[in-house]
Amino acid sequence: MNEQVVGIAASSGIAIAKAFRLEHPELTVEKTMITNPEHEVARFEQALERSKVELEGIKEYARKELGEDKAEIFAAHLLVLSDPELLNPIRDAIKNEQVNAEFALNEVATMFGNMFAAMDNEYMKERAADIRDVTKRVLSHLLGVMITNPGMIAEEVIIIAEDLTPSDTAQLNRKYVKGFATDIGGRTSHSAIMARSMEIPAVVGTKTVTAEIENGALVIVDGLDGMVIVNPTPDVVQAYQEKQAAYQAKKAEWAKLVNEHTVSRDGYHVELAANIGTPDDVNGVLANGGEGVGLYRTEFLYMGRDQLPTEAEQFEAYKTVLERMEGKPVVVRTLDIGGDKELPYLDLPKEMNPFLGYRAIRLCLTSQDMFRTQLRALLRASIYGNLKIMFPMIATVDEFRQAKAILMEEKEKLQSEGIVVAEDIEVGMMVEIPASAVMADVFAKEVDFFSIGTNDLIQYTLAADRMNERVSYLYQPYNPAILRLVKMVIDAAHKEGKWAGMCGEMAGDEIAIPILLGLGLDEFSMSATSILSARNQILNLSKEEVAQAIEQIINMETAEEVERFVKETLLNSPISAS
Ligand code: PEP
Ligand code: MG
């Protein structure tokens, strides 16, 4: 009774229902020698075709139920199924080695999957998951084994699985699937992102949930605290029902704030904006009362394809976002590729330290054609809304000047071609490298605004790779070193009459929010689903009161001390949201 499994809180909320173990049948592949390779290749092609038809169906379902960007996952799967780099070696193996299609497929796909999974790169790791997912589908057709279709579930359940493949998640019907818990995965895995956009409570990365939970057992998924409770006693069920009701009541309260401005108790106004990756994400921004887009990560336009997006394609994407935001500010970040975000088709050499390497603005200032194409698309789109442009990974004043000069050149060229460009585009920079935070007073004279990228600023300041679990204890947003840098940036901006925002995850963090308000941050940009709870929090805080505690906070010795102080004196909500 009441056994607990601890994991990562991936999507907020509480769910209580019977367990449904989503098991993928063991697809055992044996090697057999064949005598008729043509026939075997034909069998392989037929399984490919069937898989494609199935995936087209799932893609359409995802498009209707979940939106364009989720459907893109299946478009990516369909691409895998048409990729000659993967398929030709399989056909060759069948013909040359005279082996059965199942074996050839398994060998080649495992080789590619392992290669991608071993890369120190989240994006490529996800591609490995795509290959595995697609391989399973084709194998099931070759072996004549049915894959469980989660879309057929017709009673209220909590899904328990080792992992949820993107195709599983896309088929989940919110009416019946109340939550899920998995053995593997992290907050940025496909399944976690899907869960947040579907607003299904989820706990991932538990390591043992499939070992602990039987089909039909009563389960509680606590997506607020990252916990799964198995066979709870009636008392525990009741306690969680109360927690669930309290959370629902909070959400209902927050929902009333969707059209409100974000004004602290003592009348200080801040802007709550959202981070987006695709034009479709604007739906979530509007639904959650975002007052702008504080970070449009344009690299997603360049990913999941095999060549650079054209100026026309980019123009359409930027125009769509600007128009849909109806004059609210939209901060577009120019291409930030490298580090954890690779573009295979650029064919850049592998580096020892990609986070410190040839990336973002460094790449754009040398590959100027690519950069200029993006800037032209942005400038042409500028007349459709309130565009602000920012450059990523600026380390030196010279880099900012060069990037801005290129932007101005493109603007003049367009104007001389008779193309209208907005006159008042603000040009700013990300502050995500400690050197630029330290030199913020110098930068502040040149930029129109700063946006503090704490995701990187923390990793560079504490020299702790943001992807490396072993040093995650050093990845400390509340470390006074970070708070002092953030203060320097905000103060420097204000001294020059400029504004300072933050688009790293820290901007939506319940502990950080009071400190950032006290420091005078002007714009907070976060995932859309955090906006309403952040607004609620700020409405209940007094900017002056927290400002008075700032001196004390930045002189604290450790991150733990800061966290404890905020929890004890500045937090009023026992329920957090992700
Ligand atoms: C950051 O570094 O804080 C940031 C917002 O950018 P990204 O997470 O895309 O590196
Ligand atoms: Mg960054």
Coordinates of C-alpha atoms in Angstrom, one line a residue, residues 73-514:
I73 CA 7.0 14.8 -35.5
F74 CA 5.2 12.3 -37.8
A75 CA 6.3 14.2 -40.9
A76 CA 9.8 13.6 -39.5
H77 CA 9.0 9.9 -39.2
L78 CA 7.8 9.8 -42.7
L79 CA 11.0 11.5 -43.8
V80 CA 13.0 8.7 -42.1
L81 CA 10.9 6.2 -44.1
S82 CA 12.0 7.9 -47.3
D83 CA 15.6 8.4 -46.4
P84 CA 17.8 6.6 -48.9
E85 CA 20.8 6.9 -46.4
L86 CA 18.9 4.5 -44.1
L87 CA 16.9 2.5 -46.7
N88 CA 19.6 1.7 -49.3
P89 CA 22.0 0.0 -46.9
I90 CA 19.0 -2.2 -45.8
R91 CA 18.2 -3.1 -49.4
D92 CA 21.9 -3.7 -50.1
A93 CA 22.2 -6.0 -47.0
I94 CA 19.3 -8.1 -48.1
K95 CA 20.7 -8.5 -51.6
N96 CA 24.4 -8.8 -50.9
E97 CA 24.3 -10.8 -47.7
Q98 CA 21.1 -12.7 -48.5
V99 CA 19.6 -12.1 -45.1
N100 CA 16.0 -11.7 -44.2
A101 CA 14.5 -8.2 -44.3
E102 CA 13.8 -8.1 -40.5
F103 CA 17.5 -8.8 -39.7
A104 CA 18.8 -6.3 -42.3
L105 CA 16.4 -3.6 -41.0
N106 CA 17.3 -4.2 -37.4
E107 CA 21.0 -4.2 -38.0
V108 CA 21.2 -1.0 -40.0
A109 CA 18.6 0.9 -37.9
T110 CA 20.4 -0.1 -34.7
M111 CA 23.7 1.1 -36.1
F112 CA 22.2 4.6 -37.0
G113 CA 20.2 4.7 -33.8
N114 CA 23.3 4.1 -31.6
M115 CA 25.3 6.5 -33.6
F116 CA 22.8 9.3 -33.0
A117 CA 22.1 8.4 -29.4
A118 CA 25.8 8.5 -28.6
M119 CA 26.1 12.1 -29.8
D120 CA 26.3 14.7 -27.0
N121 CA 23.4 16.5 -28.5
E122 CA 19.7 16.4 -27.4
Y123 CA 18.4 17.0 -30.9
M124 CA 20.3 14.1 -32.4
K125 CA 19.3 11.9 -29.5
E126 CA 15.7 12.6 -30.4
R127 CA 16.4 11.6 -34.0
A128 CA 17.7 8.3 -32.5
A129 CA 14.3 7.9 -30.8
D130 CA 12.6 8.6 -34.1
I131 CA 14.5 5.9 -35.9
R132 CA 13.7 3.4 -33.2
D133 CA 10.0 4.3 -33.3
V134 CA 9.9 4.0 -37.0
T135 CA 11.9 0.7 -37.1
K136 CA 9.5 -0.9 -34.6
R137 CA 6.6 0.0 -36.8
V138 CA 8.1 -1.5 -40.0
L139 CA 9.3 -4.5 -38.0
S140 CA 5.8 -5.1 -36.7
H141 CA 4.5 -5.3 -40.2
L142 CA 7.3 -7.6 -41.3
L143 CA 6.6 -9.9 -38.4
G144 CA 2.8 -9.6 -38.5
V145 CA 2.6 -8.5 -34.9
M146 CA 0.0 -5.9 -33.8
I147 CA 1.4 -2.8 -32.0
T148 CA -1.0 -1.7 -29.2
N149 CA -2.8 1.4 -30.3
P150 CA -3.3 3.8 -27.4
G151 CA -5.9 5.6 -29.4
M152 CA -8.2 2.6 -28.7
I153 CA -8.3 3.1 -24.9
A154 CA -11.9 3.8 -23.9
E155 CA -11.9 4.1 -20.1
E156 CA -10.1 6.4 -17.7
V157 CA -6.5 5.3 -17.2
I158 CA -3.0 6.3 -16.3
I159 CA -0.6 5.0 -18.8
I160 CA 2.5 3.3 -17.4
A161 CA 5.2 2.7 -19.9
E162 CA 8.9 2.4 -20.2
D163 CA 8.8 5.4 -22.5
L164 CA 6.1 6.8 -24.7
T165 CA 7.0 7.1 -28.3
P166 CA 5.9 10.3 -30.1
S167 CA 3.3 8.2 -32.0
D168 CA 1.9 6.8 -28.7
T169 CA 1.6 10.3 -27.2
A170 CA -0.1 11.7 -30.3
Q171 CA -2.8 9.1 -30.1
L172 CA -3.6 9.6 -26.5
N173 CA -7.2 10.7 -26.0
R174 CA -7.4 13.3 -23.3
K175 CA -10.9 12.1 -22.4
Y176 CA -9.6 8.8 -21.2
V177 CA -5.9 9.2 -20.5
K178 CA -5.7 11.1 -17.3
G179 CA -1.9 11.0 -16.8
F180 CA 1.2 9.0 -17.5
A181 CA 4.4 7.8 -15.9
T182 CA 7.4 6.5 -17.6
D183 CA 10.7 4.8 -16.7
I184 CA 12.8 7.0 -18.9
G185 CA 12.8 10.6 -20.4
G186 CA 13.5 14.1 -19.1
R187 CA 11.7 17.4 -19.0
T188 CA 12.7 18.1 -22.6
S189 CA 11.8 14.7 -24.1
H190 CA 9.1 14.6 -26.7
S191 CA 6.6 12.9 -24.4
A192 CA 7.1 15.6 -21.7
I193 CA 6.6 18.4 -24.2
M194 CA 3.5 16.7 -25.6
A195 CA 2.1 16.2 -22.1
R196 CA 2.5 19.9 -21.2
S197 CA 0.8 21.0 -24.4
M198 CA -2.0 18.5 -23.8
E199 CA -2.1 19.5 -20.2
I200 CA -2.0 15.8 -19.0
P201 CA -0.2 15.4 -15.6
A202 CA 3.0 13.4 -16.2
V203 CA 6.0 12.1 -14.3
V204 CA 8.9 10.8 -16.3
G205 CA 12.3 9.3 -15.7
T206 CA 11.2 7.2 -12.7
K207 CA 13.5 4.4 -13.7
T208 CA 11.3 1.8 -12.0
V209 CA 7.6 2.6 -12.6
T210 CA 7.0 -0.3 -15.0
A211 CA 8.6 -2.7 -12.5
E212 CA 6.4 -1.4 -9.6
I213 CA 3.0 -1.2 -11.2
E214 CA 0.6 -3.9 -12.4
N215 CA -2.1 -3.5 -14.9
G216 CA -5.3 -2.3 -13.2
A217 CA -3.6 -1.1 -10.0
L218 CA -4.9 2.2 -8.6
V219 CA -2.3 4.9 -9.3
I220 CA -1.8 8.6 -8.5
V221 CA 0.4 10.7 -10.7
D222 CA 1.5 13.8 -9.0
G223 CA 2.9 16.0 -11.8
L224 CA 3.4 18.9 -9.3
D225 CA 6.0 17.1 -7.2
G226 CA 7.2 14.4 -9.5
M227 CA 5.7 11.4 -7.6
V228 CA 3.8 8.3 -8.5
I229 CA 1.8 6.6 -5.7
V230 CA 0.9 2.9 -6.2
N231 CA -2.1 1.3 -4.5
P232 CA -2.9 4.3 -2.3
T233 CA -4.9 3.8 0.9
P234 CA -8.3 5.6 0.9
D235 CA -6.8 8.4 3.1
V236 CA -4.1 9.0 0.7
V237 CA -6.5 9.1 -2.2
Q238 CA -8.6 11.6 -0.3
A239 CA -5.5 13.8 0.4
Y240 CA -4.6 13.8 -3.3
Q241 CA -8.2 14.5 -4.3
E242 CA -7.9 17.6 -2.1
K243 CA -4.6 18.5 -3.6
Q244 CA -6.1 18.1 -7.1
A245 CA -9.1 20.2 -6.2
A246 CA -6.8 22.9 -4.8
Y247 CA -4.7 22.9 -8.0
Q248 CA -7.8 23.0 -10.2
A249 CA -9.2 25.9 -8.1
K250 CA -5.8 27.7 -8.5
K251 CA -5.9 27.2 -12.2
A252 CA -9.4 28.5 -12.4
E253 CA -8.3 31.6 -10.5
W254 CA -5.3 32.0 -12.7
A255 CA -7.5 31.7 -15.8
K256 CA -9.4 34.8 -14.8
L257 CA -6.1 36.7 -15.2
V258 CA -5.8 35.9 -18.9
N259 CA -6.7 39.5 -20.1
E260 CA -5.1 41.3 -17.1
H261 CA -1.9 43.3 -17.1
T262 CA 0.8 42.1 -14.8
V263 CA 1.0 44.8 -12.1
S264 CA 2.5 44.2 -8.6
R265 CA 0.5 44.9 -5.5
D266 CA 2.2 48.3 -5.3
G267 CA 1.4 49.2 -8.9
Y268 CA 4.6 48.3 -10.7
H269 CA 4.0 47.0 -14.2
V270 CA 6.1 44.2 -15.8
E271 CA 5.6 42.4 -19.1
L272 CA 5.0 38.6 -19.1
A273 CA 5.9 37.2 -22.5
A274 CA 6.4 33.7 -23.9
N275 CA 9.1 31.7 -25.5
I276 CA 8.2 30.1 -28.8
G277 CA 9.8 27.8 -31.4
T278 CA 7.2 27.7 -34.1
P279 CA 4.4 30.0 -35.4
D280 CA 1.9 27.4 -34.1
D281 CA 3.1 28.1 -30.5
V282 CA 1.4 31.5 -30.8
N283 CA -1.9 29.6 -30.0
G284 CA -0.5 28.8 -26.5
V285 CA 0.8 32.4 -26.0
L286 CA -2.6 33.9 -26.7
A287 CA -4.6 31.2 -24.7
N288 CA -2.4 31.9 -21.7
G289 CA -2.5 35.7 -21.9
G290 CA 1.0 36.3 -23.0
E291 CA 1.8 40.0 -23.4
G292 CA 4.3 39.4 -26.1
V293 CA 6.8 36.9 -27.4
G294 CA 10.1 37.4 -25.6
L295 CA 12.0 34.8 -27.5
Y296 CA 11.3 33.3 -30.8
R297 CA 13.9 30.5 -31.2
T298 CA 14.2 30.7 -35.0
E299 CA 16.6 27.7 -35.2
F300 CA 13.5 25.4 -35.3
L301 CA 12.8 26.7 -38.8
Y302 CA 16.2 25.3 -39.8
M303 CA 15.8 21.9 -38.1
G304 CA 14.2 18.6 -39.2
R305 CA 15.0 19.3 -42.9
D306 CA 18.0 18.8 -45.2
Q307 CA 18.6 22.3 -46.4
L308 CA 18.4 26.0 -45.3
P309 CA 15.0 27.6 -45.3
T310 CA 14.6 30.1 -48.0
E311 CA 14.0 33.8 -47.5
A312 CA 10.4 33.4 -48.6
E313 CA 9.7 30.5 -46.1
Q314 CA 11.2 32.5 -43.3
F315 CA 9.3 35.6 -44.3
E316 CA 6.0 33.7 -44.0
A317 CA 6.9 32.3 -40.6
Y318 CA 7.9 35.7 -39.2
K319 CA 4.9 37.5 -40.8
T320 CA 2.5 34.9 -39.3
V321 CA 3.8 35.4 -35.8
L322 CA 3.9 39.2 -36.0
E323 CA 0.3 39.3 -37.5
R324 CA -1.1 36.9 -34.9
M325 CA 0.5 38.9 -32.0
E326 CA -1.4 42.0 -33.3
G327 CA 1.1 44.6 -32.4
K328 CA 2.3 43.1 -29.2
P329 CA 6.1 42.9 -29.0
V330 CA 7.8 40.0 -30.7
V331 CA 11.5 39.5 -30.0
V332 CA 13.0 37.3 -32.7
R333 CA 16.4 35.8 -32.0
T334 CA 18.6 35.3 -35.0
L335 CA 19.9 31.8 -35.7
D336 CA 21.4 30.2 -32.6
I337 CA 22.8 26.9 -33.9
G338 CA 25.6 24.9 -32.4
G339 CA 26.1 23.5 -28.9
D340 CA 23.1 21.4 -28.2
K341 CA 21.5 22.4 -31.5
E342 CA 23.2 20.9 -34.5
L343 CA 22.3 21.3 -38.2
P344 CA 23.5 18.2 -39.9
Y345 CA 23.3 19.7 -43.4
L346 CA 25.7 22.5 -42.5
D347 CA 28.4 19.8 -42.2
L348 CA 30.3 21.6 -39.5
P349 CA 33.3 19.8 -38.1
K350 CA 32.8 18.0 -34.8
E351 CA 34.2 20.0 -31.9
M352 CA 35.7 19.1 -28.5
N353 CA 33.7 21.8 -26.7
P354 CA 30.6 22.7 -28.8
F355 CA 29.2 25.0 -26.2
L356 CA 32.3 27.1 -26.4
G357 CA 32.7 26.6 -30.1
Y358 CA 31.8 27.9 -33.5
R359 CA 28.1 28.6 -33.1
A360 CA 25.3 31.2 -33.0
I361 CA 26.5 34.8 -33.9
R362 CA 30.1 33.5 -34.5
L363 CA 28.8 31.3 -37.3
C364 CA 26.5 33.9 -38.7
L365 CA 29.2 36.6 -38.9
T366 CA 31.3 34.2 -41.0
S367 CA 28.5 32.5 -42.9
Q368 CA 27.1 35.8 -43.9
D369 CA 24.9 34.6 -46.8
M370 CA 22.8 32.5 -44.4
F371 CA 22.7 35.4 -41.9
R372 CA 21.7 38.0 -44.5
T373 CA 18.9 35.8 -45.8
Q374 CA 17.4 35.6 -42.3
L375 CA 17.8 39.4 -41.7
R376 CA 16.1 40.2 -45.0
A377 CA 13.2 37.9 -44.2
L378 CA 12.9 39.6 -40.8
L379 CA 13.1 43.1 -42.2
R380 CA 10.5 42.4 -44.9
A381 CA 8.2 41.0 -42.2
S382 CA 8.8 43.9 -39.9
I383 CA 5.8 45.9 -41.2
Y384 CA 3.3 43.3 -40.0
G385 CA 3.7 43.9 -36.3
N386 CA 6.0 45.0 -33.5
L387 CA 9.3 43.3 -34.3
K388 CA 12.4 43.4 -32.2
I389 CA 15.6 41.6 -33.3
M390 CA 18.2 40.2 -31.0
F391 CA 21.5 38.5 -31.5
P392 CA 22.5 35.4 -29.6
M393 CA 25.8 34.6 -27.8
I394 CA 27.3 38.0 -28.0
A395 CA 30.7 38.0 -26.2
T396 CA 32.2 41.3 -27.4
V397 CA 31.1 44.7 -28.3
D398 CA 32.7 44.3 -31.7
E399 CA 30.4 41.3 -32.5
F400 CA 27.3 43.3 -31.7
R401 CA 28.5 46.2 -33.9
Q402 CA 29.3 43.9 -36.8
A403 CA 25.9 42.1 -36.5
K404 CA 24.1 45.4 -36.3
A405 CA 26.0 46.8 -39.3
I406 CA 25.0 43.9 -41.4
L407 CA 21.4 44.3 -40.4
M408 CA 21.6 48.0 -41.3
E409 CA 23.2 47.2 -44.7
E410 CA 20.4 44.8 -45.5
K411 CA 17.9 47.4 -44.5
E412 CA 19.3 50.0 -46.8
K413 CA 19.5 47.5 -49.6
L414 CA 15.9 46.6 -49.2
Q415 CA 14.9 50.2 -49.0
S416 CA 16.8 51.0 -52.2
E417 CA 14.9 48.2 -53.9
G418 CA 11.7 50.1 -52.9
I419 CA 10.7 47.6 -50.2
V420 CA 9.2 49.1 -47.1
V421 CA 10.8 48.2 -43.7
A422 CA 9.6 49.3 -40.3
E423 CA 11.5 52.3 -39.0
D424 CA 11.4 51.6 -35.3
I425 CA 12.8 48.1 -35.0
E426 CA 14.6 47.7 -31.7
V427 CA 17.9 45.8 -31.9
G428 CA 19.1 44.0 -28.8
M429 CA 21.2 41.1 -27.6
M430 CA 21.1 38.1 -25.4
V431 CA 23.2 38.3 -22.3
E432 CA 24.2 34.7 -21.9
I433 CA 28.0 34.9 -21.7
P434 CA 29.5 36.2 -18.4
A435 CA 31.8 38.7 -20.2
S436 CA 28.8 40.5 -21.7
A437 CA 27.1 40.7 -18.3
V438 CA 30.2 42.1 -16.8
M439 CA 30.5 44.6 -19.6
A440 CA 26.8 45.4 -19.7
D441 CA 27.4 49.1 -19.0
V442 CA 29.4 49.3 -22.2
F443 CA 26.9 47.3 -24.2
A444 CA 24.0 49.3 -22.8
K445 CA 25.1 52.4 -24.8
E446 CA 24.8 50.4 -28.1
V447 CA 21.8 48.2 -27.7
D448 CA 18.1 49.0 -27.4
F449 CA 17.5 46.1 -25.0
F450 CA 19.0 43.1 -23.2
S451 CA 17.4 39.7 -22.8
I452 CA 19.2 37.6 -20.2
G453 CA 19.7 34.0 -21.3
T454 CA 20.1 32.3 -18.0
N455 CA 20.1 28.8 -19.5
D456 CA 23.5 29.5 -20.9
L457 CA 24.6 32.2 -18.5
I458 CA 24.4 29.7 -15.6
Q459 CA 26.4 27.0 -17.4
Y460 CA 29.1 29.4 -18.4
T461 CA 29.3 31.2 -15.0
L462 CA 29.6 28.0 -13.0
A463 CA 31.4 26.1 -15.7
A464 CA 28.8 23.3 -15.5
D465 CA 27.6 21.9 -18.8
R466 CA 23.8 22.3 -18.9
M467 CA 23.4 18.8 -20.4
N468 CA 25.6 16.9 -18.0
E469 CA 23.7 15.2 -15.2
R470 CA 26.8 14.6 -13.2
V471 CA 27.5 18.3 -12.7
S472 CA 23.8 19.3 -12.5
Y473 CA 24.3 20.1 -8.8
L474 CA 26.4 23.1 -9.9
Y475 CA 23.7 24.4 -12.3
Q476 CA 22.4 26.9 -9.7
P477 CA 20.0 29.6 -10.8
Y478 CA 19.9 31.1 -7.3
N479 CA 23.6 31.2 -6.8
P480 CA 24.5 34.8 -5.7
A481 CA 27.0 34.9 -8.5
I482 CA 24.1 34.6 -11.0
L483 CA 22.0 37.1 -9.1
R484 CA 24.8 39.6 -9.1
L485 CA 25.4 39.3 -12.8
V486 CA 21.6 39.7 -13.5
K487 CA 21.6 42.8 -11.3
M488 CA 24.6 44.3 -13.2
V489 CA 22.7 43.8 -16.5
I490 CA 19.4 45.3 -15.3
D491 CA 21.1 48.3 -13.6
A492 CA 23.3 48.9 -16.7
A493 CA 20.2 48.9 -19.0
H494 CA 18.3 51.2 -16.7
K495 CA 21.1 53.7 -16.4
E496 CA 21.0 54.1 -20.2
G497 CA 17.2 54.2 -20.3
K498 CA 17.0 50.8 -21.9
W499 CA 14.9 47.8 -20.9
A500 CA 16.1 44.4 -19.7
G501 CA 14.2 41.1 -20.1
M502 CA 15.0 37.5 -19.3
C503 CA 14.2 34.6 -21.6
G504 CA 16.0 31.7 -19.8
E505 CA 13.9 29.2 -17.8
M506 CA 14.7 31.2 -14.7
A507 CA 12.2 33.9 -15.7
G508 CA 9.3 31.5 -15.0
D509 CA 10.7 30.0 -11.8
E510 CA 8.6 30.6 -8.8
I511 CA 11.6 31.2 -6.5
A512 CA 13.4 33.5 -8.9
I513 CA 10.4 35.6 -9.8
P514 CA 10.3 37.7 -6.6

